Amino acid sequence: MSYNSFGHLFRFTTWGESHGPAIGAVVDGCPPGLALNEADIQPFLDARRPGQSKFTTQRQEPDQVRILSGVFEGKTTGTPISLMIDNVDQRSKDYSEVAQAYRPGHADYAYDAKYGFRDYRGGGRSSARETASRVAAGAVARLVIPEVTILAWVSAIGGDAIDMAHFDAAEIGRNPFFCPDAAAAARWEKLVDEARLAGSSLGAVVECVATGVPAGWGAPLYAKLDAELAHAMMGINAVKGVEIGDGFAAASLTGEGNADPMRPGGEGEGPEFLANHAGGIAGGISTGQPVVVRVAFKPTSSILTPMPTVTREGEATELRTKGRHDPCVGIRGVPVVEAMMALVLADQKLLHRGQCG
Amino acid sequence: MSYNSFGHLFRFTTWGESHGPAIGAVVDGCPPGLALNEADIQPFLDARRPGQSKFTTQRQEPDQVRILSGVFEGKTTGTPISLMIDNVDQRSKDYSEVAQAYRPGHADYAYDAKYGFRDYRGGGRSSARETASRVAAGAVARLVIPEVTILAWVSAIGGDAIDMAHFDAAEIGRNPFFCPDAAAAARWEKLVDEARLAGSSLGAVVECVATGVPAGWGAPLYAKLDAELAHAMMGINAVKGVEIGDGFAAASLTGEGNADPMRPGGEGEGPEFLANHAGGIAGGISTGQPVVVRVAFKPTSSILTPMPTVTREGEATELRTKGRHDPCVGIRGVPVVEAMMALVLADQKLLHRGQCG
Amino acid sequence: MSYNSFGHLFRFTTWGESHGPAIGAVVDGCPPGLALNEADIQPFLDARRPGQSKFTTQRQEPDQVRILSGVFEGKTTGTPISLMIDNVDQRSKDYSEVAQAYRPGHADYAYDAKYGFRDYRGGGRSSARETASRVAAGAVARLVIPEVTILAWVSAIGGDAIDMAHFDAAEIGRNPFFCPDAAAAARWEKLVDEARLAGSSLGAVVECVATGVPAGWGAPLYAKLDAELAHAMMGINAVKGVEIGDGFAAASLTGEGNADPMRPGGEGEGPEFLANHAGGIAGGISTGQPVVVRVAFKPTSSILTPMPTVTREGEATELRTKGRHDPCVGIRGVPVVEAMMALVLADQKLLHRGQCG
Amino acid sequence: MSYNSFGHLFRFTTWGESHGPAIGAVVDGCPPGLALNEADIQPFLDARRPGQSKFTTQRQEPDQVRILSGVFEGKTTGTPISLMIDNVDQRSKDYSEVAQAYRPGHADYAYDAKYGFRDYRGGGRSSARETASRVAAGAVARLVIPEVTILAWVSAIGGDAIDMAHFDAAEIGRNPFFCPDAAAAARWEKLVDEARLAGSSLGAVVECVATGVPAGWGAPLYAKLDAELAHAMMGINAVKGVEIGDGFAAASLTGEGNADPMRPGGEGEGPEFLANHAGGIAGGISTGQPVVVRVAFKPTSSILTPMPTVTREGEATELRTKGRHDPCVGIRGVPVVEAMMALVLADQKLLHRGQCG
């Protein structure tokens, strides 16, 4: 039992609070001999980094990662890889209000109820800032699974979904929304800006696909690939739903409508599937098809509209969120979802190799 | 890492295949001194038991549980509780077809790809029969959390949803669908029977609510209550989606629309929440509100319509499912979802007590 | 955290009490495709079985193992292997004395202090009977490491040690003491019989050597091969000490006296070591030399001499052990030590393969 | 499975190599609300710190610990506590010899065999330097168990043992050997200095006693308090043996000679034990008596006498250790043994509270 660790053989532990001196991750169980330096990690942190457009929080964090152990002469040694990211922009603001009253929708009350006490500065441990550690660890995980390509994008914001007929992977990097549909990106620009100016916030859906996962990763019954993915994704801040393949839509289908028939594949290959309702996983084990996950992010609870709440002493009050916040926290969730996908797959690859050699 | 175990302090391990002599679970970490005998477990197994109506598989299994250890003079001793259920109705049918060809949508191909080999009789380890072990373990878990009431029901079949305005908990036990809406139950009778007669199958959504969970259970960041629930639920056979609280609907909301404001609660109580979009969990920790989970079950892939598939040797063939099957496997998922909820909550209670005393 | 599980990838969970209906083990993570049936396990149980000579307890247990899952058509499937052994000879004796008073040296008081309650019949869960489950699981573990040969023997009883100059492996199976020195076996016959007739008991030392372990198994720093072995051995009933290689004797040596120099080995082999003070492990990782472990068993606390003790109510009383007991419990420890060696090595092999491929 | 983590509920993960920029530990699961700052940790690091007398390595490390997370307003928050210690004195020496040839008795060959590769500077991850992380984590663990007093000392060096009749706890801090017997300390001064001047090394035995441990900590069967202690101690660098209570001496006793009879204790107390051969543990659970552990440290393998060995290419060569080394590494093992005792007990306290409440 580790409250702040994830994974089995490829396992990482994160630490750090929003307003402490630094955050970090310790990656344990990484195979030896992989070429690794900070430049392998930094681009993923840069993608997640706040303050890059007006559509994300204006907190300025360079998020420069340092590797403190586990690498020698440019290669992983098989020993723990300690990754550290300094916190730079902990703006010295007045937290007395948040210290005294519970922000609705945030973890303030729950933390106090659990620990009798909390680091209220910027959300403390429950801050989305912790996800930088996941992204750094995820970059290491990617090195373990070079056969896999992971791609995530935002598929809907505030209920406005992309049109898959217009899907263009190249578009994802061209707009501040990780949006693969140029027309949707244009609409979202207006939508998110309105929310931002109104001090409101919007929910979003992120979709992630991993191609190149061979058949056979995952394990019955309590280390199922889909169960591990659900755990990984639901543990991301602000996530309220996870789907594999068709997800909830499958609950409305018939067996015929949900079928994934097969036919012989190419020479030396597994079967070719004629559909992928299952999202690449059957019985908790990968089938060789693309692994498809969809994740629902709620709108951040940090809004300007005053909301009734209570103080630590249980008295009624009102609170409106000042400070810097993401109008749509799902947008910056894209690199985090990708990282968690990589972390789960790297772990499952090693587990499979361990048991089935 | 245990492939077939679940939980941390309250932990269970299941074993057994569909057509072996028996299935079972070992519950480890149960607190001592709890009154327990087979009669505390049997009703939950009876609720899950197949063959009770024409809407579930006709396999006849008495599912009588035996307690082989961990109980002395009617009380738990704190040592492992071994639960065993004999398999009775392993119909001696001809499995040569399934042995040779992969049933589309089933785990057949994935198991072969992983293990090079599989017990093809009735799905082997990937059979929904394994969930009887979870239900038995879940009945023990309930004893650990007497303060909690767990209730699950089917909220939609084949896309036809109940009307929450007609919700009547008493109705759930009165129809073969665990349906709380009498009108919906009447519609489903026709719907499921048609699917059954057509040799087709239907997906379903199961909703589960736990009331009485105190604030403070769960833990940041990789043992979050919602992440643990997502893991537990996504690991159930045929499940493709999990939501907490508003789930995917929250992704379409604004921050104002998704807010859960608070006001002072009664004397000596925590705050009263004015909404529960969050489903009783914030920052991975319970808030004292009802914990709400929604689970999507796909239609079972066992259908009479022949489907293209491949043989173990990679040649094209067709397969239609003979044998006995659930036309809507989500229905019997209700007691399983309840069990997994109990298992997660019992574990989290002990973890919280361990860390926070 | 599993109180009753051991291992990481090759992991087993045991259950059962001395006087319950059965005991058993669930082996999880066993690689698929290994030939396994009851006959592979039974000989090891037979070696441990009580009642075979006057030098062990007279409880008669056939210890017939049944495989309830995880094997199909004679091969392991990769799913959990459930092993069960019925308890047959639970003599219906009067336990009222033991129920009321704590046997000195036994776990009676400690269990009551922990759980407020205990199954006092035959020691309940703390009975050496549980070790039959380990021996059964260990027999499965041996199949995972065919390259390794494990041999254990009693090297001293009551302070009377064998002469290694007379070591003859073939002798081990020829006497009831697992003694490799015929002269020592003859002395022990008299020694143990005297203790038995006097209602006394004797301690013993068991030594175990695993040959064929390749260099590279084990892991820094908290999954070290020697640390795992120490955990495994110290967890056996009545064990009070564990040594690797020279063990405590090394604490009296100089660096020169303790050195294990190397010279080039044969073609395609690792180095040849000129000594093995280290017991085949350096830095927690195997070196390719024989892995050597020594284990100290205390004399069983079940003796006829009355001893002062207290009742559950805290009042002074005296207790002498009636019932059937091993005059030297270390003797039957030999198959258990071998089993734990196999279980640790199987697990470390899979872990190494998982991380280092 | 975490290769570099230890503990279950109170769990720590260490990282770092001898010659990297820093080493550290992440403590996860620490209860909230405990007063903690660097000054609570530093004294234990100072006790372990090298270079304080001529009897330990002359490497100069200030070993200043920094707390990077998990503490707010001077109290633990329940979230991970990240501890970091900079490496300062990584002398820039020529490692080409060690890079090419395997030092006998060190982990060099084993690491290469496992990982195909190693950080050879100062032993890399297998350096005793890593134990500073354990000592830091152990200082936090002590805060969790204020009811327990832990005391360790060196009881023998090079086979020269203290006389327990002269035991004086106050003496331990007065000499550079953690020796409680002034006469022995005087003898050791000569003994260790001779070894140092000869470029040789000596083994040692460390004994550790924890008083105040209540009855009931520990758990059957694979989380036994003694098994956990054995794991913890055998995992310390250079340790080759572990005993609980009488340890190997018990193997030479009779049941009468090894008996720990009881009589009624004081009002409201548990029984009073008339002996403590068991070392405070029965059936893996604490009895309320002092917990007694003895640990054998081998002489460090770093000696001036040239030893035959092989190169990475498998060719014969000779190696003598240059550089700075402890003539008796067991001496500085004392604070490490104390730390591991604290870490095991803190974990077991939380586990007991979790399960038995």
Short mmCIF file of N, CA and C in Angstrom, two decimals, chain D residues 188-266:
data_model
loop_
_atom_site.label_atom_id
_atom_site.label_comp_id
_atom_site.label_asym_id
_atom_site.label_seq_id
_atom_site.Cartn_x
_atom_site.Cartn_y
_atom_site.Cartn_z
N TRP D 188 39.02 -2.26 21.86
CA TRP D 188 38.69 -2.08 20.43
C TRP D 188 39.50 -0.95 19.81
N GLU D 189 39.80 0.06 20.62
CA GLU D 189 40.57 1.18 20.09
C GLU D 189 41.86 0.66 19.46
N LYS D 190 42.50 -0.25 20.19
CA LYS D 190 43.75 -0.84 19.70
C LYS D 190 43.47 -1.77 18.51
N LEU D 191 42.47 -2.59 18.69
CA LEU D 191 42.13 -3.59 17.67
C LEU D 191 41.79 -2.94 16.33
N VAL D 192 40.91 -1.96 16.37
CA VAL D 192 40.47 -1.34 15.12
C VAL D 192 41.59 -0.49 14.51
N ASP D 193 42.37 0.12 15.37
CA ASP D 193 43.46 0.94 14.83
C ASP D 193 44.48 0.07 14.12
N GLU D 194 44.76 -1.08 14.69
CA GLU D 194 45.69 -2.01 14.02
C GLU D 194 45.14 -2.43 12.66
N ALA D 195 43.89 -2.75 12.62
CA ALA D 195 43.28 -3.14 11.34
C ALA D 195 43.36 -1.99 10.34
N ARG D 196 43.06 -0.79 10.82
CA ARG D 196 43.10 0.39 9.97
C ARG D 196 44.49 0.60 9.39
N LEU D 197 45.50 0.52 10.25
CA LEU D 197 46.86 0.77 9.80
C LEU D 197 47.33 -0.34 8.85
N ALA D 198 46.85 -1.53 9.07
CA ALA D 198 47.22 -2.66 8.21
C ALA D 198 46.42 -2.67 6.91
N GLY D 199 45.52 -1.72 6.76
CA GLY D 199 44.67 -1.72 5.57
C GLY D 199 43.71 -2.91 5.57
N SER D 200 43.42 -3.42 6.74
CA SER D 200 42.52 -4.56 6.86
C SER D 200 41.15 -4.07 7.34
N SER D 201 40.28 -4.98 7.68
CA SER D 201 38.96 -4.61 8.18
C SER D 201 38.46 -5.68 9.13
N LEU D 202 37.43 -5.34 9.90
CA LEU D 202 36.92 -6.24 10.93
C LEU D 202 35.41 -6.31 10.88
N GLY D 203 34.87 -7.48 11.16
CA GLY D 203 33.44 -7.64 11.30
C GLY D 203 32.97 -7.19 12.68
N ALA D 204 31.65 -7.11 12.84
CA ALA D 204 31.11 -6.65 14.12
C ALA D 204 29.69 -7.18 14.30
N VAL D 205 29.26 -7.19 15.56
CA VAL D 205 27.88 -7.53 15.87
C VAL D 205 27.21 -6.32 16.51
N VAL D 206 26.02 -6.00 16.04
CA VAL D 206 25.25 -4.90 16.61
C VAL D 206 24.00 -5.48 17.25
N GLU D 207 23.72 -5.01 18.45
CA GLU D 207 22.49 -5.45 19.13
C GLU D 207 21.57 -4.26 19.29
N CYS D 208 20.29 -4.51 19.18
CA CYS D 208 19.31 -3.43 19.26
C CYS D 208 18.11 -3.88 20.09
N VAL D 209 17.71 -3.05 21.02
CA VAL D 209 16.59 -3.38 21.89
C VAL D 209 15.56 -2.25 21.83
N ALA D 210 14.30 -2.63 21.64
CA ALA D 210 13.20 -1.66 21.66
C ALA D 210 12.33 -1.96 22.87
N THR D 211 12.25 -1.01 23.76
CA THR D 211 11.38 -1.18 24.93
C THR D 211 10.15 -0.30 24.77
N GLY D 212 9.07 -0.75 25.38
CA GLY D 212 7.84 0.02 25.30
C GLY D 212 6.92 -0.41 24.16
N VAL D 213 7.35 -1.43 23.42
CA VAL D 213 6.47 -1.95 22.37
C VAL D 213 5.32 -2.70 23.03
N PRO D 214 4.10 -2.27 22.82
CA PRO D 214 2.99 -2.97 23.47
C PRO D 214 2.76 -4.35 22.87
N ALA D 215 2.12 -5.22 23.60
CA ALA D 215 1.75 -6.52 23.05
C ALA D 215 0.75 -6.33 21.93
N GLY D 216 0.91 -7.08 20.83
CA GLY D 216 -0.09 -7.08 19.77
C GLY D 216 0.37 -6.50 18.44
N TRP D 217 1.59 -5.98 18.34
CA TRP D 217 2.06 -5.52 17.03
C TRP D 217 2.65 -6.69 16.27
N GLY D 218 2.52 -6.65 14.96
CA GLY D 218 2.96 -7.76 14.12
C GLY D 218 1.75 -8.52 13.63
N ALA D 219 1.96 -9.45 12.74
CA ALA D 219 0.81 -10.13 12.16
C ALA D 219 1.22 -11.46 11.56
N PRO D 220 0.40 -12.48 11.75
CA PRO D 220 0.62 -13.70 11.02
C PRO D 220 0.26 -13.47 9.55
N LEU D 221 0.94 -14.19 8.72
CA LEU D 221 2.07 -15.09 8.88
C LEU D 221 3.23 -14.59 8.07
N TYR D 222 2.93 -13.73 7.09
CA TYR D 222 4.00 -13.25 6.24
C TYR D 222 4.25 -11.77 6.46
N ALA D 223 3.67 -11.24 7.53
CA ALA D 223 4.02 -9.89 7.97
C ALA D 223 4.39 -9.96 9.44
N LYS D 224 4.96 -11.10 9.84
CA LYS D 224 5.38 -11.27 11.23
C LYS D 224 6.38 -10.18 11.62
N LEU D 225 6.27 -9.72 12.83
CA LEU D 225 7.20 -8.69 13.30
C LEU D 225 8.65 -9.16 13.17
N ASP D 226 8.91 -10.41 13.52
CA ASP D 226 10.30 -10.89 13.42
C ASP D 226 10.73 -11.05 11.97
N ALA D 227 9.82 -11.48 11.10
CA ALA D 227 10.17 -11.61 9.68
C ALA D 227 10.44 -10.24 9.07
N GLU D 228 9.64 -9.25 9.46
CA GLU D 228 9.85 -7.90 8.95
C GLU D 228 11.18 -7.33 9.45
N LEU D 229 11.49 -7.60 10.71
CA LEU D 229 12.77 -7.14 11.25
C LEU D 229 13.93 -7.83 10.53
N ALA D 230 13.78 -9.12 10.27
CA ALA D 230 14.85 -9.85 9.58
C ALA D 230 15.06 -9.26 8.19
N HIS D 231 13.98 -8.97 7.51
CA HIS D 231 14.05 -8.36 6.19
C HIS D 231 14.76 -7.01 6.27
N ALA D 232 14.34 -6.21 7.23
CA ALA D 232 14.90 -4.87 7.38
C ALA D 232 16.39 -4.92 7.66
N MET D 233 16.79 -5.80 8.53
CA MET D 233 18.20 -5.82 8.96
C MET D 233 19.08 -6.50 7.91
N MET D 234 18.59 -7.59 7.32
CA MET D 234 19.42 -8.29 6.32
C MET D 234 19.61 -7.43 5.07
N GLY D 235 18.75 -6.45 4.90
CA GLY D 235 18.89 -5.57 3.75
C GLY D 235 19.90 -4.45 3.95
N ILE D 236 20.44 -4.33 5.15
CA ILE D 236 21.48 -3.31 5.38
C ILE D 236 22.79 -3.81 4.77
N ASN D 237 23.53 -2.91 4.16
CA ASN D 237 24.81 -3.28 3.54
C ASN D 237 25.70 -4.03 4.52
N ALA D 238 26.31 -5.11 4.07
CA ALA D 238 27.31 -5.87 4.82
C ALA D 238 26.74 -6.78 5.89
N VAL D 239 25.41 -6.81 6.04
CA VAL D 239 24.83 -7.69 7.06
C VAL D 239 24.71 -9.12 6.52
N LYS D 240 25.10 -10.09 7.33
CA LYS D 240 25.05 -11.50 6.91
C LYS D 240 24.26 -12.37 7.87
N GLY D 241 23.78 -11.83 8.99
CA GLY D 241 23.01 -12.65 9.91
C GLY D 241 22.13 -11.81 10.79
N VAL D 242 20.98 -12.38 11.18
CA VAL D 242 20.02 -11.69 12.04
C VAL D 242 19.49 -12.69 13.06
N GLU D 243 19.43 -12.27 14.29
CA GLU D 243 18.84 -13.10 15.33
C GLU D 243 17.77 -12.32 16.08
N ILE D 244 16.73 -13.02 16.50
CA ILE D 244 15.72 -12.45 17.39
C ILE D 244 15.88 -13.15 18.74
N GLY D 245 15.91 -12.37 19.81
CA GLY D 245 16.06 -12.97 21.14
C GLY D 245 17.33 -13.80 21.20
N ASP D 246 17.21 -15.05 21.66
CA ASP D 246 18.40 -15.88 21.81
C ASP D 246 18.98 -16.35 20.47
N GLY D 247 18.21 -16.26 19.41
CA GLY D 247 18.71 -16.58 18.08
C GLY D 247 19.32 -17.96 17.98
N PHE D 248 20.51 -18.03 17.42
CA PHE D 248 21.13 -19.33 17.20
C PHE D 248 21.42 -20.07 18.50
N ALA D 249 21.62 -19.34 19.58
CA ALA D 249 21.84 -20.01 20.86
C ALA D 249 20.64 -20.85 21.25
N ALA D 250 19.45 -20.41 20.86
CA ALA D 250 18.24 -21.17 21.20
C ALA D 250 18.25 -22.55 20.56
N ALA D 251 18.95 -22.66 19.45
CA ALA D 251 19.01 -23.96 18.75
C ALA D 251 19.79 -24.99 19.56
N SER D 252 20.54 -24.54 20.56
CA SER D 252 21.29 -25.46 21.40
C SER D 252 20.60 -25.73 22.73
N LEU D 253 19.44 -25.13 22.92
CA LEU D 253 18.76 -25.27 24.21
C LEU D 253 17.70 -26.36 24.19
N THR D 254 17.26 -26.71 25.37
CA THR D 254 16.08 -27.55 25.52
C THR D 254 14.87 -26.65 25.73
N GLY D 255 13.70 -27.25 25.63
CA GLY D 255 12.48 -26.48 25.84
C GLY D 255 12.45 -25.84 27.22
N GLU D 256 12.96 -26.53 28.21
CA GLU D 256 12.99 -25.96 29.57
C GLU D 256 13.95 -24.76 29.61
N GLY D 257 15.10 -24.94 28.98
CA GLY D 257 16.11 -23.89 29.03
C GLY D 257 15.71 -22.65 28.26
N ASN D 258 14.81 -22.82 27.33
CA ASN D 258 14.39 -21.71 26.48
C ASN D 258 13.06 -21.11 26.92
N ALA D 259 12.51 -21.60 28.02
CA ALA D 259 11.16 -21.20 28.42
C ALA D 259 11.10 -19.75 28.91
N ASP D 260 9.99 -19.09 28.59
CA ASP D 260 9.70 -17.74 29.09
C ASP D 260 8.42 -17.79 29.92
N PRO D 261 8.52 -18.27 31.17
CA PRO D 261 7.30 -18.38 31.98
C PRO D 261 6.74 -16.99 32.30
N MET D 262 5.49 -16.97 32.71
CA MET D 262 4.82 -15.71 33.03
C MET D 262 4.24 -15.76 34.43
N ARG D 263 4.08 -14.56 35.01
CA ARG D 263 3.27 -14.46 36.23
C ARG D 263 2.46 -13.17 36.12
N PRO D 264 1.46 -13.04 36.95
CA PRO D 264 0.60 -11.86 36.80
C PRO D 264 1.41 -10.57 36.90
N GLY D 265 1.10 -9.61 36.04
CA GLY D 265 1.76 -8.31 36.07
C GLY D 265 1.04 -7.35 37.00
N GLY D 266 1.43 -6.13 36.97
CA GLY D 266 0.82 -5.13 37.83
C GLY D 266 -0.61 -4.84 37.42
#
